[in-house]
Structure formats: structure tokens, C-alpha cells
Amino acid sequence: MSSSGADSLTVASRPSPLALAQTALVRSALGLGEEAVLPVENESGPADKERFVRGVEQALLTGRADLGVHSAKDLPGEMTAGLLIAAVPERADARDVWIGSGGSVGEIPEGARVGTSSPRRRAQLMAIRPDLVMVDMAGNVDTRLARLQAGDADGLVLAMAGLERLGRDSEAAFAFDLEQMVPAAGQGALVVQGRVNGTGLGQAAAINDESSFACVEAERAAVVAAGAGCDSPVGFHAVISGARMTIEGFAGRIDGSAWVRDRVEGDASRPAQLGRELAGRMLAAGAAGILADTVGT
């Protein structure tokens, strides 16, 4: 049972090693002990990334938990009724990394088999290295690393933040720069979710990083405005310098044959508007057709 006491908040988490590591960061920042964590299984339903959040959200909606922790990139663009983003702690490294032979994109062996189930990663890799062979590889980080060791692929593309949180970042050969691979919206960031007018919102606000929150807000707004989802071949990434925000976007066919990239810069105090502006420009430049063609593929 959740409680109204500041020292007895309950924080829901998926039970995977990475999810629990991420939740540990949040509950530590909140000054909570391990007993505060409520592991919840994924809800049954469509086999999409949203299944990763449904169980945690159900725990919030039923009052079994006060707060929930998600990878921001897994959270659907449209917020579930009755819930809100209570905080985004300081963002970790948002870049994607290569695990395998080669110290740069150009040094990845010709024809290498790349283990990834991400349409976004496939589209961007094929755009710059069309000789690579994509191998569908889902599962958590440990599962994919084990499959790499078993020879199911020659290399993997994973999020740097996830490897860092698991203490396995030394296995990365190199990080893709943002000109090579635009991260998924929210990648590297955690979201602390709560109920509207619920318990724990004040405590969560104390660990919020305003810059990270604004960047995630811009990226999520771009995803929604583009009509994209967690499994669409799109990436959006925002950064703030002073009072200015720059947000960059990518949308492409998963075979790398066509893509649209653009960026906008503006007042950092209006992140959602900047995200929508970028999405509108990209849709007009051809992303609408690209995304329409990828539906159901």
C-alpha cells in the first residue's frame, strides 16, 4: 500500500535489471530505502514498447504505488489520463554506442551483422553504411549482450545511458555522434511519473532538473506532432545553451534509402512549441510520406 508519509513513498518499477538500477537512482535521490521499490510485471497486451510502462502505470492508477520510474524513451507521447510527469532528473549521456569490432563507423567490418530491433537505429545505420546487415535482436541489455557473445551478431547498437547504469559502459567501442545518429526522444533521461494531485509530487519536484525536463518535453512534443510512436524510425534530441534550445530531428526509411533531417532553434522557455515546429517542418519536407510508408512494416 502506498502512504502519504514522506518517508514511506512507494515507487513502482519494472523488474528488469536496468529498470531496477534506474529506479534505485531515483529512490536514492528521494532519500528512500530499497523497501520503497515495488517491482511490477509488464502488462499483457500489444507487443510494443508501451507494454514496458503499462504495469507501472496500473500500479499508480490503483494506488499501489505513489510514483513510477520509466525510461523516458519508452513513455508514449500521449500521457495516460490521471497521470503526469512529476520529474525528469538530470539526463545521462543520450548517445547510441557500438559494441563490436571497429573504433568508428567507418571501421565497422564490411557486411557486419548488426543486432538491433530499433527502426530508428536501422534507418540511420543503413543511411551511412548500406553494406551492413540488420539482425532483429530484442530483449533487455544483458540478453542482447549474451546473444552477441553467442555469435548471433557481429555487433550491437545500444544506449550509452543503459550501459552506464548497469556498469557495462566499458564494453562500448565508440559512441555515435549526434550527426551520425539522432537519439530517440527521451533517450538517456528518466521520467518520474505520478498521479494528478497524488502523493509524492512535491518530493519528486525536488529532484527535477529543469533543463532535462524541458528537453524531454520538446522531444515528446515533436513525436506527437509527427504522428510517430516509440517504434517509429524517428529520432529527436534537444539541448539547451543559456536561454536557447536547439532540437534536431530525423525520420527515415529503415532501408536507409530516404530520410529527412532538420533542426530548429528558439527560446528555451517554449520547448513544446519548438518540438511541434520541428515536426511540422520535417513532415512538410517529406517525413510524412516516409512515416506513412513505414506503418505496418
Coordinates of C-alpha atoms in Angstrom, one line a residue:
M1 CA 0.0 0.0 0.0
S2 CA 1.2 3.5 -0.8
S3 CA 1.3 6.0 2.0
S4 CA 1.0 9.7 2.4
G5 CA 4.1 9.9 4.6
A6 CA 7.2 11.5 3.1
D7 CA 9.4 8.6 4.3
S8 CA 7.2 5.8 3.1
L9 CA 6.5 6.5 -0.5
T10 CA 6.2 3.5 -2.8
V11 CA 8.0 3.7 -6.2
A12 CA 6.9 1.3 -8.9
S13 CA 9.5 -0.2 -11.3
R14 CA 9.7 -2.9 -13.9
P15 CA 11.6 -5.9 -12.6
S16 CA 14.4 -5.9 -15.3
P17 CA 18.0 -5.3 -14.0
L18 CA 18.2 -2.0 -15.9
A19 CA 14.8 -0.8 -14.7
L20 CA 15.7 -1.6 -11.1
A21 CA 19.0 0.2 -11.5
Q22 CA 17.3 3.2 -12.8
T23 CA 14.7 3.2 -10.0
A24 CA 17.5 2.8 -7.5
L25 CA 18.9 6.1 -8.7
V26 CA 15.5 7.8 -8.2
R27 CA 14.7 6.3 -4.8
S28 CA 18.2 7.2 -3.6
A29 CA 17.8 10.8 -4.7
L30 CA 14.4 10.8 -2.9
G31 CA 16.1 9.5 0.3
L32 CA 14.2 6.3 0.2
G33 CA 15.4 2.8 1.1
E34 CA 15.2 -0.4 -1.0
E35 CA 11.9 -1.3 0.7
A36 CA 10.2 1.6 -1.2
V37 CA 10.5 -0.2 -4.5
L38 CA 7.6 -2.1 -5.9
P39 CA 8.6 -4.3 -8.8
V40 CA 5.6 -4.8 -11.2
E41 CA 5.5 -7.1 -14.2
N42 CA 4.7 -5.8 -17.7
E43 CA 1.0 -5.7 -18.5
S44 CA -0.2 -8.1 -21.2
G45 CA -1.2 -6.5 -24.5
P46 CA 0.2 -5.5 -27.8
A47 CA 3.9 -6.3 -28.3
D48 CA 5.2 -2.7 -28.4
K49 CA 7.3 -0.6 -26.2
E50 CA 4.2 0.7 -24.4
R51 CA 3.9 -2.7 -22.6
F52 CA 7.0 -1.6 -20.7
V53 CA 5.0 1.2 -19.0
R54 CA 1.6 -0.3 -18.6
G55 CA 2.3 -2.3 -15.4
V56 CA 3.9 0.7 -13.6
E57 CA 1.0 3.0 -14.7
Q58 CA -1.6 0.5 -13.5
A59 CA 0.2 0.4 -10.1
L60 CA -0.1 4.2 -9.9
L61 CA -3.7 4.3 -11.0
T62 CA -4.8 1.7 -8.5
G63 CA -2.9 3.4 -5.7
R64 CA -0.4 0.5 -5.1
A65 CA 2.4 3.0 -5.8
D66 CA 2.8 6.7 -5.4
L67 CA 5.4 7.2 -8.1
G68 CA 6.7 5.2 -11.0
V69 CA 10.0 5.3 -12.9
H70 CA 10.4 4.9 -16.6
S71 CA 13.0 5.3 -19.3
A72 CA 11.7 8.5 -20.9
K73 CA 12.1 7.0 -24.4
D74 CA 9.6 4.2 -23.5
L75 CA 6.8 6.5 -22.4
P76 CA 4.1 7.1 -25.0
G77 CA 3.8 10.7 -26.2
E78 CA 0.2 10.9 -25.1
M79 CA 0.1 10.8 -21.3
T80 CA -2.4 8.3 -19.7
A81 CA -5.4 10.1 -18.2
G82 CA -4.9 10.8 -14.5
L83 CA -1.1 10.7 -14.6
L84 CA 1.6 13.2 -15.2
I85 CA 5.3 13.6 -15.4
A86 CA 6.4 14.6 -11.9
A87 CA 10.1 15.0 -12.6
V88 CA 12.9 14.4 -15.0
P89 CA 16.2 14.0 -13.1
E90 CA 19.4 15.2 -14.7
R91 CA 19.8 13.4 -18.0
A92 CA 22.6 11.0 -18.7
D93 CA 24.5 10.6 -22.0
A94 CA 21.8 10.4 -24.7
R95 CA 24.1 8.9 -27.4
D96 CA 23.9 5.5 -29.0
V97 CA 27.1 3.3 -28.9
W98 CA 28.6 0.5 -30.9
I99 CA 29.6 -2.7 -29.3
G100 CA 31.8 -4.8 -31.6
S101 CA 34.9 -4.5 -33.8
G102 CA 35.8 -1.1 -35.1
G103 CA 36.6 2.2 -33.4
S104 CA 34.4 4.3 -35.6
V105 CA 31.5 4.0 -38.1
G106 CA 33.9 3.6 -41.0
E107 CA 35.9 0.9 -39.2
I108 CA 32.9 -1.4 -38.6
P109 CA 33.8 -4.5 -40.8
E110 CA 32.1 -4.6 -44.2
G111 CA 28.9 -6.6 -44.2
A112 CA 28.8 -6.9 -40.4
R113 CA 25.7 -8.3 -38.8
V114 CA 24.2 -5.7 -36.5
G115 CA 21.8 -6.8 -33.8
T116 CA 19.1 -4.3 -33.3
S117 CA 15.3 -4.2 -33.3
S118 CA 15.1 -0.4 -33.4
P119 CA 13.7 1.0 -36.7
R120 CA 15.4 4.3 -35.8
R121 CA 18.8 2.8 -35.4
R122 CA 18.3 0.6 -38.6
A123 CA 17.3 3.6 -40.7
Q124 CA 20.3 5.8 -39.6
L125 CA 22.8 3.0 -39.8
M126 CA 21.7 2.0 -43.3
A127 CA 21.8 5.6 -44.4
I128 CA 25.5 5.8 -43.6
R129 CA 26.6 2.1 -44.0
P130 CA 24.3 0.4 -46.5
D131 CA 26.5 -2.7 -46.6
L132 CA 25.6 -3.6 -43.0
V133 CA 23.2 -6.5 -42.4
M134 CA 20.5 -5.9 -39.8
V135 CA 19.6 -8.8 -37.5
D136 CA 16.5 -8.4 -35.4
M137 CA 17.5 -8.6 -31.7
A138 CA 15.1 -7.6 -28.9
G139 CA 15.3 -8.3 -25.2
N140 CA 17.0 -6.5 -22.3
V141 CA 20.6 -5.3 -22.4
D142 CA 22.0 -8.4 -20.8
T143 CA 20.1 -10.7 -23.2
R144 CA 21.4 -8.8 -26.2
L145 CA 25.0 -8.8 -24.9
A146 CA 24.7 -12.6 -24.3
R147 CA 23.4 -13.1 -27.8
L148 CA 26.4 -11.1 -29.2
Q149 CA 28.8 -13.3 -27.3
A150 CA 27.0 -16.4 -28.7
G151 CA 27.7 -15.2 -32.2
D152 CA 24.1 -14.2 -33.2
A153 CA 25.5 -10.8 -34.5
D154 CA 28.8 -9.1 -35.1
G155 CA 27.9 -6.0 -33.2
L156 CA 25.2 -4.2 -31.3
V157 CA 23.9 -0.7 -31.1
L158 CA 22.7 0.2 -27.6
A159 CA 22.1 3.3 -25.5
M160 CA 25.1 4.6 -23.6
A161 CA 23.0 5.5 -20.6
G162 CA 21.7 2.0 -20.1
L163 CA 25.2 0.6 -20.2
E164 CA 26.4 3.2 -17.7
R165 CA 23.6 2.4 -15.3
L166 CA 24.4 -1.3 -15.5
G167 CA 28.2 -0.6 -15.1
R168 CA 28.9 -2.1 -18.5
D169 CA 29.8 1.1 -20.5
S170 CA 33.4 -0.2 -20.8
E171 CA 32.1 -2.7 -23.4
A172 CA 31.3 0.1 -25.9
A173 CA 33.8 0.5 -28.7
F174 CA 32.7 4.0 -29.6
A175 CA 29.7 6.4 -29.3
F176 CA 27.9 7.6 -32.4
D177 CA 28.0 11.4 -32.6
L178 CA 24.7 13.2 -33.0
E179 CA 25.4 14.0 -36.7
Q180 CA 25.6 10.2 -37.3
M181 CA 22.7 9.1 -35.2
V182 CA 19.9 11.2 -33.6
P183 CA 18.8 9.5 -30.3
A184 CA 15.3 8.5 -29.6
A185 CA 13.1 11.1 -27.9
G186 CA 13.9 11.0 -24.2
Q187 CA 16.9 8.7 -24.6
G188 CA 19.2 9.0 -21.6
A189 CA 16.5 10.5 -19.4
L190 CA 14.4 9.1 -16.7
V191 CA 10.8 10.1 -16.0
V192 CA 9.2 10.0 -12.6
Q193 CA 5.5 9.6 -13.1
G194 CA 2.8 10.3 -10.6
R195 CA -1.0 10.7 -10.2
V196 CA -2.6 14.1 -10.8
N197 CA -3.0 15.6 -7.3
G198 CA -1.3 12.5 -5.9
T199 CA 1.1 11.7 -3.1
G200 CA 4.8 12.4 -3.6
L201 CA 4.7 15.1 -6.2
G202 CA 6.5 17.6 -4.0
Q203 CA 9.3 15.2 -3.2
A204 CA 9.6 14.4 -6.9
A205 CA 9.8 18.0 -7.9
A206 CA 12.8 18.4 -5.6
I207 CA 14.9 16.1 -7.8
N208 CA 13.7 17.6 -11.1
D209 CA 16.3 19.1 -13.5
E210 CA 14.6 21.9 -15.4
S211 CA 16.8 21.7 -18.4
S212 CA 16.4 17.9 -18.8
F213 CA 12.6 18.3 -18.3
A214 CA 12.4 21.0 -21.0
C215 CA 14.4 18.9 -23.5
V216 CA 12.3 15.8 -22.9
E217 CA 9.1 18.0 -23.2
A218 CA 10.3 19.3 -26.6
E219 CA 11.2 15.9 -27.9
R220 CA 8.0 14.3 -26.8
A221 CA 6.0 17.1 -28.4
A222 CA 7.8 16.5 -31.7
V223 CA 7.0 12.8 -31.6
V224 CA 3.3 13.5 -31.1
A225 CA 3.2 16.3 -33.7
A226 CA 4.9 14.0 -36.2
G227 CA 2.3 11.3 -35.6
A228 CA 5.1 8.9 -34.6
G229 CA 5.4 6.4 -31.8
C230 CA 8.0 4.6 -29.8
D231 CA 8.7 2.1 -32.6
S232 CA 8.8 4.7 -35.5
P233 CA 12.0 5.3 -37.4
V234 CA 12.4 8.8 -35.9
G235 CA 14.8 10.5 -33.5
F236 CA 14.5 13.8 -31.7
H237 CA 17.1 15.4 -29.5
A238 CA 17.2 18.8 -27.8
V239 CA 19.9 20.7 -26.0
I240 CA 19.9 24.0 -24.1
S241 CA 22.6 26.6 -24.1
G242 CA 21.8 29.6 -22.0
A243 CA 18.3 30.7 -22.8
R244 CA 18.3 29.0 -26.2
M245 CA 17.1 25.5 -27.2
T246 CA 18.2 23.6 -30.3
I247 CA 16.2 20.5 -31.2
E248 CA 17.3 18.2 -34.1
G249 CA 15.2 15.5 -35.7
F250 CA 15.5 12.5 -38.1
A251 CA 12.9 10.4 -39.9
G252 CA 13.9 7.8 -42.4
R253 CA 13.1 4.6 -44.2
I254 CA 14.5 1.5 -42.4
D255 CA 16.4 0.5 -45.5
G256 CA 18.3 3.9 -45.5
S257 CA 17.0 4.8 -48.9
A258 CA 15.4 8.1 -47.9
W259 CA 15.5 10.4 -44.9
V260 CA 14.7 13.8 -43.6
R261 CA 16.9 15.7 -41.0
D262 CA 16.3 19.2 -39.7
R263 CA 16.7 21.3 -36.6
V264 CA 15.2 24.4 -35.1
E265 CA 16.5 26.9 -32.5
G266 CA 14.5 29.1 -30.3
D267 CA 13.6 30.3 -26.8
A268 CA 14.2 27.5 -24.3
S269 CA 11.1 28.7 -22.4
R270 CA 8.8 27.2 -25.1
P271 CA 10.0 23.7 -25.6
A272 CA 6.8 22.1 -26.7
Q273 CA 6.3 24.8 -29.4
L274 CA 9.8 24.2 -30.7
G275 CA 9.2 20.5 -30.9
R276 CA 6.0 21.0 -32.8
E277 CA 7.6 23.4 -35.2
L278 CA 10.4 21.0 -36.0
A279 CA 8.0 18.1 -36.6
G280 CA 5.9 20.4 -38.9
R281 CA 8.9 21.3 -41.0
M282 CA 10.0 17.7 -41.3
L283 CA 6.6 16.5 -42.3
A284 CA 6.4 19.1 -45.0
A285 CA 9.9 18.2 -46.2
G286 CA 8.9 14.5 -46.8
A287 CA 8.8 12.9 -43.4
A288 CA 5.0 12.5 -43.7
G289 CA 5.4 10.1 -46.7
I290 CA 8.3 8.3 -45.1
L291 CA 6.3 7.6 -41.9
A292 CA 3.2 6.7 -43.8
D293 CA 5.2 4.1 -45.8
T294 CA 6.6 2.6 -42.6
V295 CA 3.2 1.9 -40.9
G296 CA 2.7 -1.8 -40.6
T297 CA 6.2 -2.7 -41.9

